[in-house]
Tab-separated table of C-alpha atoms and ligand atoms in Angstrom:
chain	number	residue	atom	x	y	z
A	1	UNK	CA	-25.065	-83.252	4.561
A	2	UNK	CA	-28.475	-83.933	5.847
A	3	UNK	CA	-29.956	-86.692	3.597
A	4	UNK	CA	-33.248	-86.809	5.446
A	5	UNK	CA	-34.873	-83.398	5.819
A	6	UNK	CA	-34.280	-80.431	3.586
A	7	UNK	CA	-35.732	-76.960	3.840
A	8	UNK	CA	-37.345	-75.424	0.775
A	9	UNK	CA	-35.455	-72.443	-0.863
A	10	UNK	CA	-35.500	-69.547	1.558
A	11	UNK	CA	-35.346	-65.804	1.171
A	12	UNK	CA	-32.510	-63.700	2.583
A	13	UNK	CA	-34.876	-62.379	5.262
A	14	UNK	CA	-35.965	-65.924	6.274
A	15	UNK	CA	-32.356	-67.091	6.425
A	16	UNK	CA	-31.101	-64.179	8.544
A	17	UNK	CA	-34.150	-64.591	10.776
A	18	UNK	CA	-33.138	-68.211	11.445
A	19	UNK	CA	-29.576	-67.061	12.264
A	20	UNK	CA	-30.934	-64.506	14.768
A	21	UNK	CA	-33.347	-66.984	16.424
A	22	UNK	CA	-30.607	-69.674	16.736
A	23	UNK	CA	-28.485	-67.168	18.595
A	24	UNK	CA	-31.091	-65.377	20.666
A	25	UNK	CA	-33.727	-68.106	21.480
A	26	UNK	CA	-31.428	-71.108	21.759
A	27	UNK	CA	-28.241	-69.417	22.887
A	28	UNK	CA	-26.525	-71.498	20.193
A	29	UNK	CA	-23.136	-69.795	19.694
A	30	UNK	CA	-22.768	-68.440	16.200
A	31	UNK	CA	-19.078	-69.577	16.209
A	32	UNK	CA	-20.421	-73.153	16.535
A	33	UNK	CA	-22.744	-72.611	13.571
A	34	UNK	CA	-19.794	-71.160	11.608
A	35	UNK	CA	-17.685	-74.131	12.456
A	36	UNK	CA	-20.301	-76.531	11.163
A	37	UNK	CA	-20.636	-74.440	8.014
A	38	UNK	CA	-17.009	-74.158	7.323
A	39	UNK	CA	-16.313	-77.860	8.118
A	40	UNK	CA	-19.171	-79.021	5.858
A	41	UNK	CA	-17.933	-76.884	2.968
A	42	UNK	CA	-14.340	-78.026	3.468
A	43	UNK	CA	-15.342	-81.682	3.443
A	44	UNK	CA	-17.195	-81.260	0.074
A	45	UNK	CA	-14.295	-79.224	-1.395
A	46	UNK	CA	-11.785	-81.899	-0.379
A	47	UNK	CA	-13.813	-84.479	-2.340
A	48	UNK	CA	-14.148	-82.162	-5.361
A	49	UNK	CA	-10.575	-80.966	-5.410
A	50	UNK	CA	-8.751	-84.219	-4.586
A	51	UNK	CA	-11.110	-87.078	-5.403
A	52	UNK	CA	-8.472	-89.648	-5.796
A	53	UNK	CA	-5.371	-88.299	-3.963
A	54	UNK	CA	-4.541	-89.387	-0.470
A	55	UNK	CA	-2.777	-87.618	2.311
A	56	UNK	CA	0.602	-86.472	0.950
A	57	UNK	CA	0.725	-82.650	0.894
A	58	UNK	CA	2.684	-82.827	-2.323
A	59	UNK	CA	-0.180	-84.440	-4.155
A	60	UNK	CA	-2.875	-82.063	-2.952
A	61	UNK	CA	-4.188	-78.984	-4.850
A	62	UNK	CA	-3.326	-75.537	-3.630
A	63	UNK	CA	-6.279	-73.661	-2.091
A	64	UNK	CA	-6.656	-69.948	-1.919
A	65	UNK	CA	-9.399	-68.711	0.504
A	66	UNK	CA	-10.529	-65.117	-0.239
A	67	UNK	CA	-12.320	-63.655	2.748
A	68	UNK	CA	-14.400	-60.578	3.031
A	69	UNK	CA	-14.990	-58.439	6.239
A	70	UNK	CA	-17.864	-60.318	7.702
A	71	UNK	CA	-18.999	-63.741	8.717
A	72	UNK	CA	-18.861	-65.063	5.248
A	73	UNK	CA	-15.163	-64.393	5.603
A	74	UNK	CA	-15.235	-66.153	9.030
A	75	UNK	CA	-16.606	-69.200	7.257
A	76	UNK	CA	-13.606	-69.038	4.921
A	77	UNK	CA	-11.286	-69.089	7.837
A	78	UNK	CA	-12.858	-72.292	9.128
A	79	UNK	CA	-12.567	-73.940	5.706
A	80	UNK	CA	-8.910	-73.018	5.599
A	81	UNK	CA	-8.164	-74.508	8.990
A	82	UNK	CA	-9.853	-77.838	8.139
A	83	UNK	CA	-8.241	-78.154	4.710
A	84	UNK	CA	-4.853	-77.332	6.251
A	85	UNK	CA	-5.376	-79.955	8.918
A	86	UNK	CA	-6.041	-82.500	6.182
A	87	UNK	CA	-2.821	-81.739	4.444
A	88	UNK	CA	-3.864	-79.211	1.729
A	89	UNK	CA	-1.551	-76.250	0.942
A	90	UNK	CA	-3.776	-73.322	2.028
A	91	UNK	CA	-3.432	-69.578	1.774
A	92	UNK	CA	-5.973	-67.057	3.227
A	93	UNK	CA	-6.238	-63.453	2.079
A	94	UNK	CA	-8.674	-61.078	3.872
A	95	UNK	CA	-9.847	-58.127	1.724
A	96	UNK	CA	-10.422	-56.133	4.825
A	97	UNK	CA	-8.059	-54.282	7.256
A	98	UNK	CA	-7.396	-56.295	10.414
A	99	UNK	CA	-8.984	-53.634	12.568
A	100	UNK	CA	-12.164	-53.721	10.504
A	101	UNK	CA	-12.726	-57.480	11.357
A	102	UNK	CA	-14.961	-57.874	14.289
A	103	UNK	CA	-16.924	-60.702	16.045
A	104	UNK	CA	-16.696	-64.189	14.613
A	105	UNK	CA	-14.594	-63.132	11.642
A	106	UNK	CA	-12.024	-61.579	13.998
A	107	UNK	CA	-12.047	-64.753	16.072
A	108	UNK	CA	-11.295	-66.863	13.018
A	109	UNK	CA	-8.497	-64.512	11.915
A	110	UNK	CA	-6.922	-64.911	15.381
A	111	UNK	CA	-7.286	-68.648	15.399
A	112	UNK	CA	-5.616	-68.899	12.027
A	113	UNK	CA	-2.840	-66.680	13.120
A	114	UNK	CA	-2.238	-68.752	16.285
A	115	UNK	CA	-2.396	-71.863	14.095
A	116	UNK	CA	0.459	-70.711	11.895
A	117	UNK	CA	-1.670	-70.875	8.801
A	118	UNK	CA	-0.554	-68.585	5.892
A	119	UNK	CA	-2.879	-65.613	6.024
A	120	UNK	CA	-2.637	-61.910	5.163
A	121	UNK	CA	-4.923	-58.853	5.211
A	122	UNK	CA	-4.544	-57.282	1.777
A	123	UNK	CA	-4.560	-53.576	3.052
A	124	UNK	CA	-1.738	-54.307	5.538
A	125	UNK	CA	0.247	-56.315	3.022
A	126	UNK	CA	-0.262	-54.124	-0.013
A	127	UNK	CA	-1.412	-50.650	1.229
A	128	UNK	CA	-4.838	-49.117	1.408
A	129	UNK	CA	-5.238	-48.500	-2.319
A	130	UNK	CA	-7.291	-50.810	-4.537
A	131	UNK	CA	-5.416	-53.847	-5.803
A	132	UNK	CA	-4.447	-53.778	-9.429
A	133	UNK	CA	-5.684	-56.319	-11.863
A	134	UNK	CA	-2.039	-57.632	-12.282
A	135	UNK	CA	-1.609	-58.127	-8.490
A	136	UNK	CA	-4.848	-60.030	-8.178
A	137	UNK	CA	-4.125	-62.145	-11.315
A	138	UNK	CA	-0.827	-63.024	-9.699
A	139	UNK	CA	-2.456	-63.925	-6.464
A	140	UNK	CA	-4.954	-66.351	-7.935
A	141	UNK	CA	-2.440	-67.746	-10.405
A	142	UNK	CA	-0.785	-69.499	-7.455
A	143	UNK	CA	-3.910	-71.594	-6.621
A	144	UNK	CA	-5.573	-74.587	-8.130
A	145	UNK	CA	-8.907	-73.948	-6.329
A	146	UNK	CA	-10.395	-70.784	-4.963
A	147	UNK	CA	-12.793	-70.434	-2.016
A	148	UNK	CA	-15.232	-67.581	-2.179
A	149	UNK	CA	-15.701	-66.222	1.350
A	150	UNK	CA	-16.085	-62.527	0.289
A	151	UNK	CA	-19.756	-61.835	0.766
A	152	UNK	CA	-22.806	-63.893	1.735
A	153	UNK	CA	-26.284	-62.909	2.844
A	154	UNK	CA	-24.836	-59.638	4.101
A	155	UNK	CA	-24.750	-58.301	0.525
A	156	UNK	CA	-26.816	-55.112	0.507
A	157	UNK	CA	-25.545	-53.130	-2.473
A	158	UNK	CA	-23.795	-53.603	-5.818
A	159	UNK	CA	-20.251	-54.911	-5.470
A	160	UNK	CA	-17.850	-52.110	-6.109
A	161	UNK	CA	-14.157	-51.205	-5.490
A	162	UNK	CA	-11.768	-53.811	-4.180
A	163	UNK	CA	-14.310	-56.653	-3.808
A	164	UNK	CA	-15.449	-56.044	-7.403
A	165	UNK	CA	-11.807	-56.264	-8.615
A	166	UNK	CA	-11.329	-59.490	-6.586
A	167	UNK	CA	-14.549	-61.047	-8.101
A	168	UNK	CA	-13.477	-60.044	-11.651
A	169	UNK	CA	-9.974	-61.533	-11.127
A	170	UNK	CA	-11.476	-64.808	-9.822
A	171	UNK	CA	-13.760	-64.998	-12.894
A	172	UNK	CA	-10.957	-64.009	-15.281
A	173	UNK	CA	-8.656	-66.698	-13.823
A	174	UNK	CA	-10.869	-69.639	-15.022
A	175	UNK	CA	-9.885	-71.360	-11.754
A	176	UNK	CA	-12.602	-73.552	-10.133
A	177	UNK	CA	-14.165	-71.810	-7.199
A	178	UNK	CA	-16.334	-72.942	-4.332
A	179	UNK	CA	-18.668	-70.247	-3.103
A	180	UNK	CA	-19.558	-70.247	0.584
A	181	UNK	CA	-23.238	-69.863	1.275
A	182	UNK	CA	-23.884	-68.143	-2.114
A	183	UNK	CA	-21.653	-66.705	-4.848
A	184	UNK	CA	-20.377	-63.258	-3.729
A	185	UNK	CA	-22.387	-60.539	-5.536
A	186	UNK	CA	-25.420	-62.763	-6.229
A	187	UNK	CA	-28.724	-61.380	-4.885
A	188	UNK	CA	-30.059	-64.222	-2.698
A	189	UNK	CA	-33.654	-63.496	-3.600
A	190	UNK	CA	-33.453	-62.665	-7.316
A	191	UNK	CA	-30.530	-64.911	-8.290
A	192	UNK	CA	-29.126	-61.864	-10.349
A	193	UNK	CA	-25.713	-60.440	-9.842
A	194	UNK	CA	-25.526	-57.012	-8.081
A	195	UNK	CA	-22.900	-55.461	-10.385
A	196	UNK	CA	-20.757	-58.536	-10.534
A	197	UNK	CA	-20.837	-62.027	-9.072
A	198	UNK	CA	-18.518	-64.972	-8.709
A	199	UNK	CA	-19.022	-67.733	-11.303
A	200	UNK	CA	-18.531	-70.746	-9.023
A	201	UNK	CA	-18.014	-74.344	-9.845
A	202	UNK	CA	-19.888	-75.291	-6.691
A	203	UNK	CA	-21.889	-73.514	-3.989
A	204	UNK	CA	-22.019	-74.851	-0.401
A	205	UNK	CA	-25.363	-73.294	0.776
A	206	UNK	CA	-25.743	-73.170	4.432
A	207	UNK	CA	-29.007	-74.194	6.067
A	208	UNK	CA	-31.146	-74.137	2.841
A	209	UNK	CA	-31.007	-73.254	-0.873
A	210	UNK	CA	-31.602	-69.570	-1.529
A	211	UNK	CA	-34.716	-68.357	-3.340
A	212	UNK	CA	-32.816	-66.901	-6.200
A	213	UNK	CA	-30.929	-70.155	-7.025
A	214	UNK	CA	-33.912	-71.306	-9.153
A	215	UNK	CA	-33.988	-68.061	-11.270
A	216	UNK	CA	-33.120	-68.225	-14.889
A	217	UNK	CA	-29.313	-67.965	-15.321
A	218	UNK	CA	-28.534	-68.319	-11.649
A	219	UNK	CA	-26.707	-71.625	-12.204
A	220	UNK	CA	-24.119	-69.826	-14.203
A	221	UNK	CA	-23.011	-68.243	-10.893
A	222	UNK	CA	-23.832	-71.127	-8.375
A	223	UNK	CA	-22.558	-74.083	-10.305
A	224	UNK	CA	-23.565	-77.294	-8.515
A	225	UNK	CA	-25.408	-76.428	-5.247
A	226	UNK	CA	-25.313	-78.598	-2.133
A	227	UNK	CA	-26.993	-77.631	1.173
A	228	UNK	CA	-24.712	-77.894	4.126
A	229	UNK	CA	-26.650	-78.234	7.419
A	230	UNK	CA	-25.015	-76.377	10.186
A	231	UNK	CA	-26.813	-77.714	13.322
A	232	UNK	CA	-29.809	-75.518	13.510
A	233	UNK	CA	-32.459	-77.445	15.448
A	234	UNK	CA	-35.457	-78.685	13.532
A	235	UNK	CA	-37.795	-76.507	15.478
A	236	UNK	CA	-36.296	-73.391	13.872
A	237	UNK	CA	-36.835	-74.949	10.375
A	238	UNK	CA	-40.440	-75.983	10.958
A	239	UNK	CA	-42.596	-74.348	8.286
A	240	UNK	CA	-39.675	-74.422	5.895
A	241	UNK	CA	-39.304	-78.205	5.579
A	242	UNK	CA	-40.311	-79.819	2.285
B	1	LIG	N1	-26.840	-69.087	8.341
B	1	LIG	C1	-26.152	-69.083	9.533
B	1	LIG	O1	-26.701	-69.344	10.584
B	1	LIG	C2	-24.783	-68.657	9.576
B	1	LIG	C3	-24.311	-67.863	8.595
B	1	LIG	N2	-22.975	-67.432	8.572
B	1	LIG	C4	-22.332	-66.724	7.498
B	1	LIG	O2	-22.586	-65.335	7.741
B	1	LIG	C5	-22.839	-64.737	6.371
B	1	LIG	C6	-23.506	-63.396	6.666
B	1	LIG	O3	-22.495	-62.707	7.347
B	1	LIG	P1	-22.595	-61.086	7.566
B	1	LIG	O4	-21.442	-60.760	8.420
B	1	LIG	O5	-23.943	-60.762	7.935
B	1	LIG	O6	-22.334	-60.535	6.086
B	1	LIG	P2	-21.377	-60.936	4.940
B	1	LIG	O7	-20.203	-61.641	5.451
B	1	LIG	O8	-22.175	-61.510	3.886
B	1	LIG	O9	-20.948	-59.440	4.406
B	1	LIG	C7	-20.006	-58.755	5.072
B	1	LIG	C8	-20.252	-57.281	5.128
B	1	LIG	O10	-19.992	-56.719	3.823
B	1	LIG	C9	-20.669	-55.472	3.710
B	1	LIG	N3	-21.150	-55.413	2.368
B	1	LIG	C10	-22.418	-55.579	1.973
B	1	LIG	N4	-22.507	-55.422	0.672
B	1	LIG	C11	-21.339	-55.100	0.222
B	1	LIG	C12	-20.766	-54.734	-1.063
B	1	LIG	N5	-21.514	-54.765	-2.124
B	1	LIG	N6	-19.434	-54.444	-1.131
B	1	LIG	C13	-18.646	-54.436	0.023
B	1	LIG	N7	-19.074	-54.753	1.193
B	1	LIG	C14	-20.397	-55.096	1.375
B	1	LIG	C15	-21.687	-55.436	4.820
B	1	LIG	O11	-21.320	-54.519	5.833
B	1	LIG	C16	-21.685	-56.873	5.346
B	1	LIG	O12	-21.851	-56.889	6.793
B	1	LIG	C17	-23.666	-65.810	5.762
B	1	LIG	O13	-23.788	-65.605	4.339
B	1	LIG	C18	-22.956	-67.112	6.098
B	1	LIG	O14	-21.835	-67.253	5.224
B	1	LIG	C19	-22.122	-67.666	9.697
B	1	LIG	O15	-21.260	-68.713	9.349
B	1	LIG	C20	-22.844	-68.071	10.985
B	1	LIG	C21	-23.960	-69.023	10.749
B	2	K	K1	-19.597	-66.080	-0.851
């Protein structure tokens, strides 16, 4: 975490503009930004989930990382790899067909596979149809903490179908969840759910807080928010720094 400089709350457009500039103007690989994002979130989650427990795998809580089809899912893959390396029992479920994953998300899926980390793509494991509530309840019942890597700033429409069912199962379970970048389903600018949104215990917000986090009722979804800096140079944040 950057204890020195912190950007003001940013809009979805401002955030995605920073992502683009970092990649285009600075030739800063997005995989590198993703690694910083996932590692920062994993370090905070380790403190939240196992404040007193030391290294024995037996004493560490079970983590279920739920990934969507895009780079928010890719962040989830990075979180899983670091928590696994620290001894946490980790499972990763992608709610996207393997051939739908592309770019950095596909890279993270391949890295997890080569690392022998327990991961599955739901459609391949359970068929193309939408998961039942009972199947999803059984999935989340096997975890102590959930990581929400379903949707981030790429959210463009109300959450429907499979992802809606996953969000509802996460909320129904009452299990503590860490949202990556922002709770899936929450509109970054209004702070309101688009259909449905994850009710997180904590939100690891990359680069800056989102404009909508200050809206009435948004904290029901974000929980405690911490900004995780991901190595974007200060020049790209000029004009946004408080
Ligand atoms: N800030 C940075 O520099 C970095 C941010 N990172 C993470 O990347 C996500 C944004 O990733 P993106 O691939 O653009 O989108 P998402 O993963 O949020 O969404 C995936 C995909 O989902 C589709 N979609 C949109 N709305 C819905 C919906 N309602 N239901 C189903 N599917 C939906 C749409 O096609 C999206 O493309 C950002 O939040 C950070 O987590 C990276 O880590 C790199 C650095
Ligand atoms: K998310």
